[in-house]
Amino acid sequence: MEDAEKTRLEEMLMCPVCQDIFRDPRQLPCGHSLCMRCLEAVMEHSPDGPFRCPDCRADFGPIIAVHKSYALANIVEDFRLNSRRRKQQTQSVYCDCCPDGRNLATKTCLKCEVSLCARHVRGHLELPVFSGHPLVTPLRDLLERKCPRHEDEVLRYYCNASRRYVCNICALESRRHKEAAEAARVLRRQLTEFMDQRFDVLKEQIGESIESTLSAALKEQQNHAHHIYTTVVELLVNHPMKSHAPPETEDQGTTYDLLKLWSGKLS
């Protein structure tokens, strides 16, 4: 609310020519005002022409009577003075331990969350109990500047990746996380390449093993069939009835001939 009122007042105290706060304001017959320097510049720009108010465009002719606006000049001076005071108060940090609160702070303790003047900061500098208390340049917005993750650190850097302010420890952790992530990516890639190579080797070995097993099984079956056929042929060829009784039919004769032929091939 205070900032809004300050902005409105600043707009009312602004010269329409230079767009800055009035300096030595002069009032025109229409009631509007200009800086004396701006008024002279406008009149020099058109010495023979009629003078028109920059605000309302009222025409006053080549010669006009202007007077210094003392009331407006006093308001402007007060506004400038208050602005300088507010700026100084904003930039200055006062000791939280001084009763009157008028002594400027020289350090801010992040642990105690207080700002200390030269006299009250001695305890933090001399007593061992305060050895772990970090002291930094005086901060007005202490709570806003403290890191939410690391209470003894101040937000000093802006991280583009996370789009937020971070402290020293956050920045260091972020760097370590990036290095760890990069190492994990390299390890994952190497592991994938190794697994692909091992898969190809195992696939080849499994194929060779299956082929060898099938070949051995086929050979075993062939040997077993060969043994069976050999036994049958020998029984038929050497049967005692075969040499005494001729074949009763043509099919039987053909069978005996094939058996003889098969016996000769197997022998």
PDB file of C-alpha atoms in Angstrom, residues 95-96 105-117 120-121 124-125 130 132-140 142-143 146 151-154:
ATOM      1  CA  CYS A  95      21.969  -4.298  15.590  1.00  0.00           C
ATOM      2  CA  ASP A  96      19.229  -6.510  17.041  1.00  0.00           C
ATOM      3  CA  ALA A 105      25.314  -4.023  12.375  1.00  0.00           C
ATOM      4  CA  THR A 106      28.704  -5.266  11.233  1.00  0.00           C
ATOM      5  CA  LYS A 107      27.820  -8.970  11.014  1.00  0.00           C
ATOM      6  CA  THR A 108      24.784 -11.230  10.822  1.00  0.00           C
ATOM      7  CA  CYS A 109      24.856 -14.611  12.592  1.00  0.00           C
ATOM      8  CA  LEU A 110      23.070 -17.255  10.542  1.00  0.00           C
ATOM      9  CA  LYS A 111      22.843 -19.594  13.515  1.00  0.00           C
ATOM     10  CA  CYS A 112      21.318 -17.064  15.943  1.00  0.00           C
ATOM     11  CA  GLU A 113      19.458 -15.290  13.121  1.00  0.00           C
ATOM     12  CA  VAL A 114      20.436 -11.853  14.478  1.00  0.00           C
ATOM     13  CA  SER A 115      22.462  -8.899  13.236  1.00  0.00           C
ATOM     14  CA  LEU A 116      25.182  -7.611  15.589  1.00  0.00           C
ATOM     15  CA  CYS A 117      27.047  -4.333  15.937  1.00  0.00           C
ATOM     16  CA  HIS A 120      27.827  -7.241  20.439  1.00  0.00           C
ATOM     17  CA  VAL A 121      29.659  -9.298  17.826  1.00  0.00           C
ATOM     18  CA  HIS A 124      30.782 -14.499  18.636  1.00  0.00           C
ATOM     19  CA  LEU A 125      34.400 -13.738  17.776  1.00  0.00           C
ATOM     20  CA  PHE A 130      30.081 -19.459  19.196  1.00  0.00           C
ATOM     21  CA  GLY A 132      30.424 -22.883  14.954  1.00  0.00           C
ATOM     22  CA  HIS A 133      28.238 -19.850  14.268  1.00  0.00           C
ATOM     23  CA  PRO A 134      28.747 -18.549  10.714  1.00  0.00           C
ATOM     24  CA  LEU A 135      29.035 -14.761  10.464  1.00  0.00           C
ATOM     25  CA  VAL A 136      28.277 -13.014   7.165  1.00  0.00           C
ATOM     26  CA  THR A 137      27.833  -9.483   5.863  1.00  0.00           C
ATOM     27  CA  PRO A 138      24.772  -7.860   7.495  1.00  0.00           C
ATOM     28  CA  LEU A 139      21.544  -9.065   5.904  1.00  0.00           C
ATOM     29  CA  ARG A 140      18.142  -7.397   6.097  1.00  0.00           C
ATOM     30  CA  LEU A 142      17.885 -12.907   6.618  1.00  0.00           C
ATOM     31  CA  LEU A 143      15.039 -15.436   6.704  1.00  0.00           C
ATOM     32  CA  LYS A 146      18.732 -18.577   4.357  1.00  0.00           C
ATOM     33  CA  GLU A 151      20.228 -23.589   7.830  1.00  0.00           C
ATOM     34  CA  ASP A 152      23.770 -22.234   8.250  1.00  0.00           C
ATOM     35  CA  GLU A 153      24.127 -21.247   4.599  1.00  0.00           C
ATOM     36  CA  VAL A 154      22.951 -18.227   2.605  1.00  0.00           C
TER      37      VAL A 154
END
